[in-house]
Each structure stands twice: as structure tokens, then as C-alpha cells.
Coordinates of C-alpha atoms in Angstrom, one line a residue:
M17 CA 76.4 320.6 -42.3
S18 CA 75.5 318.9 -45.6
K19 CA 73.2 315.8 -45.6
K20 CA 74.7 312.4 -46.2
R21 CA 73.6 311.2 -49.5
V22 CA 72.5 307.7 -50.7
L23 CA 72.1 306.4 -54.2
I24 CA 69.6 303.6 -54.7
T25 CA 69.5 301.9 -58.1
G26 CA 66.4 300.4 -59.4
G27 CA 64.5 303.3 -57.8
A28 CA 61.0 302.3 -59.1
G29 CA 61.1 298.9 -57.4
M30 CA 59.3 297.7 -54.3
L31 CA 62.4 297.5 -52.0
A32 CA 63.8 300.8 -53.3
T33 CA 60.6 302.5 -52.1
D34 CA 60.9 301.5 -48.6
L35 CA 64.7 302.0 -48.7
S36 CA 64.1 305.6 -49.9
R37 CA 61.7 306.2 -47.1
A38 CA 64.1 304.7 -44.4
F39 CA 67.0 306.7 -45.6
N40 CA 65.1 309.8 -45.9
D41 CA 63.8 309.4 -42.2
C42 CA 67.4 309.0 -41.1
G43 CA 68.4 312.3 -42.6
Y44 CA 69.9 311.3 -45.8
E45 CA 69.5 312.9 -49.1
V46 CA 68.1 310.3 -51.3
S47 CA 68.7 309.7 -55.0
A48 CA 66.7 306.9 -56.6
P49 CA 66.8 306.8 -60.3
S50 CA 64.7 304.2 -62.3
H51 CA 66.0 301.7 -64.8
A52 CA 65.0 304.3 -67.5
E53 CA 67.0 306.9 -65.7
L54 CA 70.1 304.8 -64.8
D55 CA 70.9 301.5 -66.8
V56 CA 73.7 299.9 -64.8
V57 CA 74.6 298.0 -68.0
D58 CA 76.1 301.4 -69.1
G59 CA 79.3 301.7 -66.9
A60 CA 79.9 305.1 -68.0
A61 CA 76.5 306.3 -67.0
V62 CA 76.9 304.6 -63.7
D63 CA 80.2 306.4 -63.0
V64 CA 78.8 309.8 -64.0
A65 CA 75.8 309.2 -61.6
L66 CA 78.2 308.5 -58.6
S67 CA 80.5 311.4 -59.6
T68 CA 77.6 313.8 -59.6
I69 CA 75.4 312.6 -56.6
K70 CA 78.5 311.9 -54.6
P71 CA 76.7 309.2 -52.2
S72 CA 78.3 308.1 -49.0
V73 CA 76.2 304.8 -49.5
T74 CA 75.0 303.1 -52.8
I75 CA 72.3 300.5 -52.5
H76 CA 72.3 298.3 -55.6
T77 CA 68.7 296.9 -56.0
A78 CA 68.5 297.0 -59.8
A79 CA 68.3 293.6 -61.4
M80 CA 66.7 291.4 -64.1
H81 CA 64.2 289.2 -62.6
V82 CA 63.9 285.4 -62.5
D83 CA 61.8 284.3 -65.5
P84 CA 63.3 287.0 -67.9
C85 CA 66.7 285.7 -67.0
E86 CA 65.8 282.2 -67.9
A87 CA 64.8 283.3 -71.3
D88 CA 67.9 285.4 -72.0
P89 CA 70.9 284.2 -70.0
G90 CA 73.2 286.6 -71.8
A91 CA 71.1 289.5 -70.8
A92 CA 71.0 288.2 -67.2
Q93 CA 74.8 288.2 -66.9
R94 CA 75.0 291.5 -68.5
V95 CA 72.6 293.2 -66.1
N96 CA 73.0 291.3 -62.9
A97 CA 76.7 290.5 -63.1
E98 CA 78.4 293.0 -65.2
G99 CA 76.1 295.8 -64.2
S100 CA 76.8 295.0 -60.6
R101 CA 80.6 295.1 -61.5
H102 CA 80.0 298.6 -62.9
V103 CA 78.4 299.8 -59.8
A104 CA 81.0 298.3 -57.5
E105 CA 84.0 299.7 -59.5
S106 CA 82.4 303.0 -59.4
C107 CA 81.7 302.8 -55.6
D108 CA 85.3 301.8 -55.0
R109 CA 86.7 304.7 -57.2
R110 CA 84.3 307.3 -55.7
G111 CA 84.6 306.2 -52.0
S112 CA 81.0 305.1 -51.7
E113 CA 80.0 302.1 -49.4
L114 CA 78.0 299.6 -51.4
V115 CA 75.1 297.4 -50.3
Y116 CA 74.4 294.7 -53.1
I117 CA 71.1 293.1 -52.9
S118 CA 71.3 289.4 -53.9
T119 CA 68.9 286.6 -53.6
C120 CA 67.7 283.7 -51.4
G121 CA 67.5 281.4 -54.3
L122 CA 71.1 280.1 -54.3
F123 CA 71.0 276.5 -52.3
G124 CA 68.8 274.1 -54.2
D125 CA 66.1 271.7 -53.2
K126 CA 67.1 270.3 -49.7
I127 CA 64.6 271.6 -47.1
R128 CA 66.7 273.1 -44.4
A129 CA 67.9 276.6 -43.3
Y130 CA 70.9 277.8 -45.1
T131 CA 73.7 280.1 -43.7
E132 CA 76.0 282.5 -45.2
T133 CA 78.8 279.7 -45.5
D134 CA 76.8 277.0 -47.1
E135 CA 77.8 275.9 -50.5
V136 CA 75.7 277.2 -53.4
V137 CA 73.5 275.1 -55.7
L138 CA 72.8 277.4 -58.6
K139 CA 69.7 276.1 -60.4
T140 CA 68.4 279.0 -62.5
E141 CA 70.0 281.6 -64.7
Y142 CA 68.9 284.3 -62.3
A143 CA 70.7 282.6 -59.4
K144 CA 73.8 282.3 -61.6
S145 CA 73.9 285.9 -62.7
K146 CA 73.1 287.1 -59.2
Y147 CA 75.7 285.0 -57.5
R148 CA 78.2 286.1 -60.2
G149 CA 77.4 289.6 -59.4
E150 CA 78.2 288.8 -55.6
E151 CA 81.6 287.5 -56.7
L152 CA 82.5 290.5 -58.7
V153 CA 81.2 292.9 -56.0
R154 CA 83.6 291.3 -53.5
Q155 CA 86.4 291.3 -56.0
V156 CA 86.3 295.1 -56.9
C157 CA 84.8 296.9 -53.9
E158 CA 86.5 296.9 -50.5
R159 CA 83.6 298.5 -48.6
A160 CA 80.8 296.3 -49.6
F161 CA 78.0 294.5 -48.0
V162 CA 76.4 291.7 -49.8
V163 CA 72.8 291.1 -48.6
R164 CA 70.7 288.1 -49.4
P165 CA 66.9 288.8 -48.5
G166 CA 64.0 286.4 -48.4
W167 CA 60.7 286.5 -50.3
L168 CA 60.0 290.2 -50.2
F169 CA 56.8 291.9 -49.6
G170 CA 55.9 295.6 -48.9
G171 CA 56.1 298.8 -50.9
E172 CA 53.4 300.9 -52.4
T173 CA 50.0 299.2 -53.0
G174 CA 49.9 300.5 -56.6
H175 CA 53.3 298.7 -57.5
Q176 CA 52.4 296.0 -60.2
K177 CA 54.3 293.3 -58.3
N178 CA 52.8 293.9 -55.0
F179 CA 52.2 290.1 -53.9
V180 CA 50.2 291.0 -50.8
V181 CA 47.8 293.2 -52.8
Q182 CA 47.4 290.7 -55.5
R183 CA 46.6 287.9 -53.0
F184 CA 44.2 290.2 -51.2
E185 CA 42.3 290.9 -54.3
E186 CA 42.1 287.2 -55.2
A187 CA 40.8 286.3 -51.8
R188 CA 38.0 288.8 -52.1
Q189 CA 37.0 287.4 -55.4
K190 CA 37.5 283.7 -55.3
E191 CA 36.0 280.9 -53.2
V192 CA 39.4 279.1 -52.6
L193 CA 42.9 280.2 -53.2
Q194 CA 45.6 277.7 -54.3
S195 CA 49.4 278.1 -53.5
A196 CA 52.4 275.8 -53.7
G197 CA 53.0 273.5 -50.6
D198 CA 56.3 272.4 -51.8
K199 CA 58.2 275.6 -52.0
H200 CA 59.7 276.8 -48.7
G201 CA 61.2 280.2 -47.6
C202 CA 61.1 283.3 -45.4
P203 CA 58.7 286.1 -46.1
T204 CA 60.6 289.3 -45.6
Y205 CA 59.2 292.7 -45.1
T206 CA 60.9 295.5 -47.0
G207 CA 60.4 297.9 -44.2
D208 CA 62.2 295.7 -41.7
L209 CA 65.0 294.8 -44.3
A210 CA 65.5 298.6 -44.8
A211 CA 66.0 299.2 -41.0
S212 CA 68.3 296.3 -40.9
I213 CA 70.5 297.5 -43.9
I214 CA 70.8 301.0 -42.1
A215 CA 71.8 299.0 -38.9
L216 CA 74.5 297.0 -41.0
L217 CA 75.9 300.2 -42.4
E218 CA 76.3 301.6 -38.9
S219 CA 78.3 298.4 -37.9
G220 CA 80.9 298.9 -40.6
R221 CA 81.4 295.1 -40.7
Y222 CA 81.7 294.4 -44.5
D223 CA 80.5 290.9 -45.2
T224 CA 77.9 288.8 -46.6
Y225 CA 74.5 288.6 -44.7
H226 CA 71.3 286.6 -44.9
L227 CA 68.7 289.3 -43.8
V228 CA 65.2 287.7 -43.4
N229 CA 62.3 288.1 -41.1
A230 CA 62.2 285.2 -38.4
G231 CA 60.1 282.1 -39.2
Q232 CA 59.7 280.1 -42.3
C233 CA 56.7 278.8 -44.4
T234 CA 55.7 277.2 -47.8
R235 CA 54.2 279.5 -50.3
A236 CA 50.8 278.3 -49.3
G237 CA 51.6 279.3 -45.7
Y238 CA 52.7 282.8 -46.9
V239 CA 49.4 283.2 -48.7
Q240 CA 47.5 282.0 -45.6
G241 CA 49.5 284.7 -43.6
I242 CA 48.2 287.4 -45.9
V243 CA 44.6 286.2 -45.7
D244 CA 44.8 286.0 -41.9
A245 CA 46.3 289.6 -41.7
F246 CA 43.3 291.0 -43.5
G247 CA 40.8 289.0 -41.4
L248 CA 39.4 287.1 -44.4
D249 CA 38.2 283.6 -44.3
T250 CA 39.0 282.5 -47.8
P251 CA 40.6 278.9 -47.6
V252 CA 44.1 278.3 -49.0
E253 CA 44.7 275.0 -50.6
D254 CA 48.1 273.5 -50.6
V255 CA 48.9 272.1 -54.2
D256 CA 52.1 271.1 -55.9
S257 CA 54.1 273.9 -57.6
S258 CA 53.6 272.1 -61.1
H259 CA 50.1 273.8 -60.9
F260 CA 52.0 277.1 -61.7
P261 CA 54.4 276.3 -64.6
R262 CA 57.0 278.9 -65.1
P263 CA 60.3 279.1 -67.3
A264 CA 62.5 278.9 -64.2
D265 CA 62.9 275.9 -62.1
V266 CA 63.2 277.8 -58.8
P267 CA 64.6 276.0 -55.8
D268 CA 62.3 274.0 -53.4
C269 CA 64.0 275.6 -50.6
E270 CA 64.9 279.4 -50.0
I271 CA 65.0 279.2 -46.2
L272 CA 67.8 281.4 -44.9
E273 CA 69.2 282.1 -41.5
S274 CA 72.4 284.0 -40.3
E275 CA 75.4 282.9 -38.5
V276 CA 77.1 286.4 -38.8
L277 CA 74.4 289.1 -38.1
V278 CA 74.9 288.9 -34.4
Q279 CA 78.6 289.7 -34.7
A280 CA 77.7 292.9 -36.5
G281 CA 75.6 293.9 -33.6
V282 CA 72.3 293.9 -35.4
D283 CA 69.1 292.6 -34.0
P284 CA 67.3 289.8 -35.8
M285 CA 64.2 290.9 -37.6
P286 CA 60.8 290.0 -36.1
H287 CA 58.7 287.1 -37.1
W288 CA 57.4 287.3 -40.6
T289 CA 53.7 287.1 -39.3
D290 CA 54.3 290.3 -37.1
A291 CA 55.8 292.0 -40.0
M292 CA 52.8 291.1 -42.3
N293 CA 50.3 292.3 -39.7
R294 CA 52.1 295.7 -39.4
Y295 CA 52.3 295.9 -43.2
V296 CA 48.6 295.2 -43.8
R297 CA 47.6 297.7 -41.0
S298 CA 49.7 300.4 -42.9
I299 CA 47.9 299.7 -46.2
R300 CA 44.3 298.4 -45.5
G301 CA 42.9 301.9 -45.5
T302 CA 43.8 302.5 -49.2
L303 CA 42.3 299.1 -50.1
L304 CA 39.0 298.8 -48.1

């Protein structure tokens, strides 16, 4: 019997790395082309990829990220919205289930936990483009899951955007770390997220899901969790996010919880501090 196949767009990314590992462990044949190998803006190329690979599942992780979207809203829509439409149309045409990876940054500044049915407040060009991608995916692909994750950590230690490794190196070099005490969210381990996505696929319940590790914290609390997991004693100072100016005015609150995950029979993910400890144990040998 031939293996089931999964196509993961954005294959060089942090989440894609752990998705590839998880699906391989489940017996899938994994294809994970990078942006250079598959540009989702090119609808014809997307359809050729799906017709060639013939995946039973497509995980769409490829995206233009937050600050570049703010600098070029048109490109944000082309990549995150229209690119997602291309993937969704091809999945629908070729009979592939689709998992669209969206964002937690859809709900504005009021500090509370947001569920799948809460009204969106789209502050950034990134959020606008990703939410438009959600709408297009729902419109054109019948067999689609929309997944909104939290603040992602995990992946290979050499990845240029590995937040945990970056903070670890800073903690070893600096006397004090500073991080925002006014931004709130749910750190989410890509390894746990990958396992939950596989469980969702097994449920067959196509819907929108908030998939985050349990617990919530500020950005400063997140950094403190990293420092603690490595057993370091570098203090972490809460400061206002204005100390870290950036093009995008990201929401003050990105805390998510799910009202529908239990209906799909998928267990909640462990607390983020447990996940952080597991991830750090898995990588510390390569760092120390």
C-alpha cells in the first residue's frame, strides 16, 4: 500500500520543520517545498505541485510576515490572501484536505481570552491579509481547517527566527533582559501544534480552531519562561512595548481559547511552560 502524502507550503519555516517531522512519524510521505521552490502567488505553479504530488493533506504555512506586510499592503494581500486562495482552489480541485495556518493577532487590544466566534478587530495589514485568506479558504475549499495558533516557538536551533535560542543567547550575554509587559498571548510549541493538527485531521470536523498551549502570559513572562527553562538567573525586566518600535502596531492581546476543540475530540494542549521545558531539553545539548 502506498503512503499517504502531505504537502507543506513554506517548507523552510519553523512550523513546517516540526510538521514535517510529525507527519513523517505518522507514516506520511512528506513534500515541503520552500518559498523559492513553490511561490503560492503563482496559481499555476501551485496547481502543478498538487497535481504532481497528489497529497491527501495540504498544510498551508507559507506567509508574508507581520512587519513586511505593513510596509507593502498590496504584497501582503497577494501572498497571504490571494496565495491562500490559489492553494485552496487547487486543494478543492485535486481532492486534498487543507489546513490553513492563520494568526492569533485578530482581536485588538482588550485583555481577555478570545474564542473562535468573537468578532475580529484587524489592526495590522498582516491581520487583514491573513483574515482575508481565512475567508477565501472557507469560500472555495469544502474540506478545510482554519487554525489560529499562538506565539510560536520550536523548530531547529539554527533557524534565523528561533525566538527561544535568541533569548537564550541574550540571557548568557546580558546582565538584564527587557521585554514587553503590555503584550499578552499564549506561547505555543510547534511540536504540540503539529500533533494537534494531526488529531484534527483524524476528526474530519472542518471548522475554525484556536490551537494554543494552555496558559497565558506577557512577552516578559514568555522570556522569563525561557530563562527559567534553561536554568539561568538573568533577570527579566517588564517594560512598555514602546521600547521596541516596529512598523506594525500589533494588538495588545493575542490570548486565544477554544470553544470547539472538544467537539472535535481533540485534547487540549499542555501548559506552555511544560512545553517550553520539553523543547529546551530537546535542544540544550546543541547549545551548551
